[in-house]
XYZ file of C-alpha atoms in Angstrom:
263
model
C 8.311 -30.071 8.053
C 6.953 -29.640 4.517
C 3.412 -28.418 3.873
C 2.172 -30.835 1.177
C -1.320 -29.327 0.970
C -0.111 -26.435 -1.173
C 0.495 -26.720 -4.917
C 4.050 -25.543 -4.404
C 6.447 -26.959 -1.855
C 6.622 -24.785 1.266
C 8.374 -25.126 4.607
C 6.051 -24.896 7.601
C 8.858 -23.680 9.878
C 9.509 -20.696 7.617
C 5.799 -19.985 7.379
C 5.461 -20.011 11.179
C 8.436 -17.683 11.596
C 6.821 -15.219 9.207
C 3.597 -15.465 11.224
C 5.643 -14.638 14.320
C 6.926 -11.469 12.635
C 3.391 -10.529 11.586
C 2.060 -10.987 15.124
C 4.822 -8.786 16.523
C 4.039 -6.138 13.911
C 0.376 -6.143 14.889
C 0.942 -6.189 18.661
C 4.223 -4.294 19.121
C 5.520 -6.672 21.832
C 4.637 -10.219 22.871
C 5.849 -12.771 25.359
C 6.391 -16.443 24.556
C 3.143 -17.629 26.160
C 0.976 -15.019 24.451
C 2.572 -15.682 21.085
C 2.073 -19.432 21.463
C -1.608 -18.875 22.237
C -2.101 -16.552 19.266
C -0.466 -18.970 16.820
C -1.857 -22.112 18.475
C 1.584 -23.658 18.867
C 3.481 -24.972 21.884
C 5.480 -22.623 24.105
C 8.668 -24.506 23.221
C 7.979 -24.023 19.517
C 7.231 -20.325 20.015
C 10.447 -19.907 21.965
C 12.450 -21.730 19.274
C 11.135 -19.452 16.532
C 11.781 -16.331 18.600
C 15.278 -17.481 19.526
C 16.093 -18.148 15.865
C 14.799 -14.745 14.774
C 16.707 -13.097 17.616
C 19.880 -14.881 16.535
C 19.366 -13.509 12.999
C 18.819 -10.013 14.461
C 15.224 -9.767 13.239
C 13.645 -9.520 16.700
C 14.802 -8.070 20.011
C 14.337 -9.722 23.416
C 13.641 -7.147 26.121
C 13.425 -8.949 29.457
C 11.295 -11.780 28.111
C 9.108 -9.792 25.719
C 9.916 -9.636 22.045
C 9.613 -6.902 19.434
C 10.674 -6.383 15.829
C 14.287 -5.308 15.353
C 15.183 -2.041 13.633
C 17.341 -4.189 11.367
C 14.168 -5.078 9.442
C 14.023 -1.468 8.280
C 17.087 -2.059 6.118
C 15.222 -4.692 4.105
C 12.250 -2.431 3.419
C 14.488 0.528 2.665
C 16.457 -1.521 0.147
C 13.303 -2.707 -1.619
C 11.937 0.828 -1.858
C 15.186 2.293 -3.172
C 15.229 -0.315 -5.945
C 11.679 0.542 -7.068
C 11.586 2.523 -10.331
C 8.402 4.397 -9.446
C 9.920 5.578 -6.173
C 13.216 6.518 -7.821
C 11.572 8.657 -10.489
C 8.466 9.731 -8.584
C 9.700 11.018 -5.242
C 10.684 14.500 -6.436
C 7.364 14.954 -8.244
C 5.401 13.839 -5.193
C 7.366 16.196 -2.951
C 6.445 19.041 -5.297
C 2.771 18.061 -5.255
C 2.765 18.148 -1.445
C 4.340 21.619 -1.494
C 1.818 22.868 -4.053
C -1.324 21.437 -2.424
C -0.434 21.285 1.274
C -2.051 17.833 1.492
C -0.959 14.210 1.816
C 0.520 12.738 -1.368
C 1.288 9.037 -1.872
C 3.184 6.745 -4.191
C 1.433 3.366 -4.251
C 2.258 0.104 -5.968
C 0.318 -3.146 -6.276
C 1.651 -6.450 -5.020
C -0.353 -9.662 -4.704
C -3.554 -7.683 -5.194
C -2.855 -5.200 -2.384
C -1.906 -1.536 -2.416
C 1.468 -0.862 -0.785
C 2.426 2.701 0.143
C 5.993 3.163 -1.107
C 6.184 6.781 -0.056
C 4.034 9.354 1.706
C 4.656 13.026 2.305
C 2.474 15.525 4.121
C 1.979 19.106 3.025
C 1.856 22.014 5.440
C -1.945 22.280 5.690
C -2.761 18.571 5.807
C -5.021 16.910 8.346
C -5.659 13.236 8.954
C -3.674 12.433 12.052
C -2.832 8.866 12.998
C -4.792 7.263 10.146
C -2.644 8.846 7.458
C 0.537 8.438 9.480
C -0.063 4.696 9.762
C -0.789 4.095 6.058
C 2.817 3.222 5.156
C 2.723 0.503 7.827
C -0.142 -1.425 6.282
C -1.424 -2.643 2.945
C -4.761 -1.510 1.564
C -7.547 -3.060 -0.436
C -7.455 -1.503 -3.882
C -11.174 -0.958 -4.423
C -11.725 1.813 -1.864
C -8.701 4.059 -2.444
C -8.203 6.469 -5.340
C -4.708 5.136 -5.956
C -5.951 1.547 -5.824
C -8.826 2.142 -8.221
C -6.467 3.903 -10.640
C -4.255 0.805 -10.588
C -7.210 -1.554 -11.057
C -8.426 0.505 -14.020
C -5.033 0.032 -15.699
C -4.952 -3.746 -15.164
C -6.563 -6.381 -17.433
C -10.111 -7.330 -16.444
C -9.098 -10.929 -15.708
C -6.452 -9.732 -13.244
C -8.992 -7.473 -11.531
C -11.359 -10.431 -11.122
C -8.531 -12.505 -9.633
C -7.867 -9.753 -7.067
C -11.555 -9.509 -6.183
C -11.800 -13.290 -5.772
C -8.705 -13.364 -3.588
C -9.194 -10.256 -1.439
C -12.907 -9.527 -1.709
C -14.634 -6.138 -1.698
C -15.079 -5.394 2.013
C -17.006 -2.349 3.117
C -14.904 0.397 4.696
C -17.532 3.180 4.857
C -21.101 3.611 3.642
C -19.675 4.945 0.349
C -17.424 1.955 -0.392
C -18.180 0.099 -3.624
C -18.837 -3.532 -2.699
C -20.457 -4.720 -5.948
C -18.234 -6.167 -8.679
C -20.543 -4.764 -11.355
C -20.431 -1.258 -9.883
C -16.661 -1.458 -9.492
C -16.156 -2.381 -13.151
C -18.411 0.505 -14.175
C -16.287 2.820 -12.018
C -13.079 1.457 -13.533
C -14.379 2.161 -17.028
C -15.049 5.787 -16.044
C -11.520 6.035 -14.632
C -10.038 4.774 -17.892
C -12.014 7.377 -19.826
C -10.966 10.382 -17.707
C -7.503 9.173 -16.662
C -7.882 9.344 -12.871
C -9.909 7.859 -10.036
C -11.778 9.260 -7.067
C -12.094 8.139 -3.479
C -15.205 9.974 -2.284
C -15.157 9.160 1.445
C -14.883 5.465 0.531
C -11.881 4.749 2.751
C -12.505 7.101 5.650
C -15.437 9.451 6.252
C -14.606 13.110 5.759
C -11.714 12.378 3.394
C -11.483 12.406 -0.383
C -8.634 11.554 -2.732
C -7.709 11.584 -6.402
C -5.345 9.040 -7.962
C -3.809 8.316 -11.350
C -1.792 5.363 -12.627
C 1.846 5.474 -13.736
C 3.161 3.132 -16.423
C 6.666 1.963 -17.187
C 8.507 2.135 -20.529
C 6.929 -1.130 -21.661
C 3.405 -0.057 -20.723
C 3.376 -2.062 -17.501
C 1.551 -0.597 -14.508
C 4.158 0.501 -11.960
C 1.646 1.952 -9.504
C -0.077 5.258 -8.929
C 0.083 8.711 -7.368
C -2.642 10.145 -5.163
C -3.507 13.305 -3.276
C -5.856 13.080 -0.290
C -7.424 15.694 1.933
C -10.539 16.623 3.908
C -13.793 17.167 2.034
C -13.631 20.860 2.996
C -10.523 21.127 0.806
C -11.270 18.467 -1.818
C -14.380 19.938 -3.380
C -15.594 21.901 -6.384
C -13.173 22.749 -9.182
C -10.188 21.882 -6.974
C -11.433 18.284 -6.555
C -12.725 17.878 -10.094
C -10.180 19.904 -12.058
C -7.070 21.352 -10.428
C -5.967 18.328 -8.382
C -6.528 15.768 -11.186
C -4.679 18.002 -13.650
C -1.670 18.312 -11.339
C -1.603 14.568 -10.747
C -1.751 13.711 -14.437
C 0.996 16.228 -15.218
C 3.202 14.712 -12.501
C 2.524 11.178 -13.776
C 3.401 12.277 -17.310
C 6.709 13.762 -16.147
C 7.567 10.542 -14.312
C 6.738 8.444 -17.374
C 8.861 10.661 -19.633
C 11.793 10.405 -17.213
C 11.369 6.628 -17.061
C 11.400 6.397 -20.851
C 14.473 8.612 -21.092
C 16.257 6.537 -18.451
C 15.448 3.343 -20.368
C 16.692 4.864 -23.623
C 19.989 5.972 -22.067
C 20.821 2.538 -20.701
């Protein structure tokens, strides 16, 4: 069945199968009846999609309940290993985690969302399940330090497209939800070279992020360091951490340029 409502030709069967995978990701395991109810499709249709995905080794059937197959990990792992920012940034991020003891992330933007390519935790980090689960989800860009650093490096028209598509939902009482205020914040980020997340994503946590560009000036993503407000304060929050991030981003960019030159 072809979905003719979209501007581009899409297959409804493929779309439904992807929705099946998303539901399993959100719920860990589902039976045929529950999946059919969630997707508002017939039980026979739900079973057909699950059987097809099982045949392709993308889901596992455990006594009538279904879950995502480990085989999916190979797809994500391949995509990450091919990413230039991950290839050239991992060693720098590992060093930042050792130096600061906090969580450090490599983030890229795709379809207006922040995707965590890599996360490492330093020895003194806190954050528990929230931080551990970040690589499993995509984030709005406007409330994370890494996301705001990326937005600040993008053209204004692209930023407006992202806002129109994904909105500016409120995460905490500190989250910027006004387009005007966000653009003012992005201008400040461009001037100083890094962005802040001042308890805008989760209360009690702050972060600093800076963008990383490729050899052609394109925005590859960003690096960020996050930690509790007890750690991320004073000169450490406003001076030491941003300086270390910018230095790491500069090293990555130099290595990227050298790699491009040697090809």
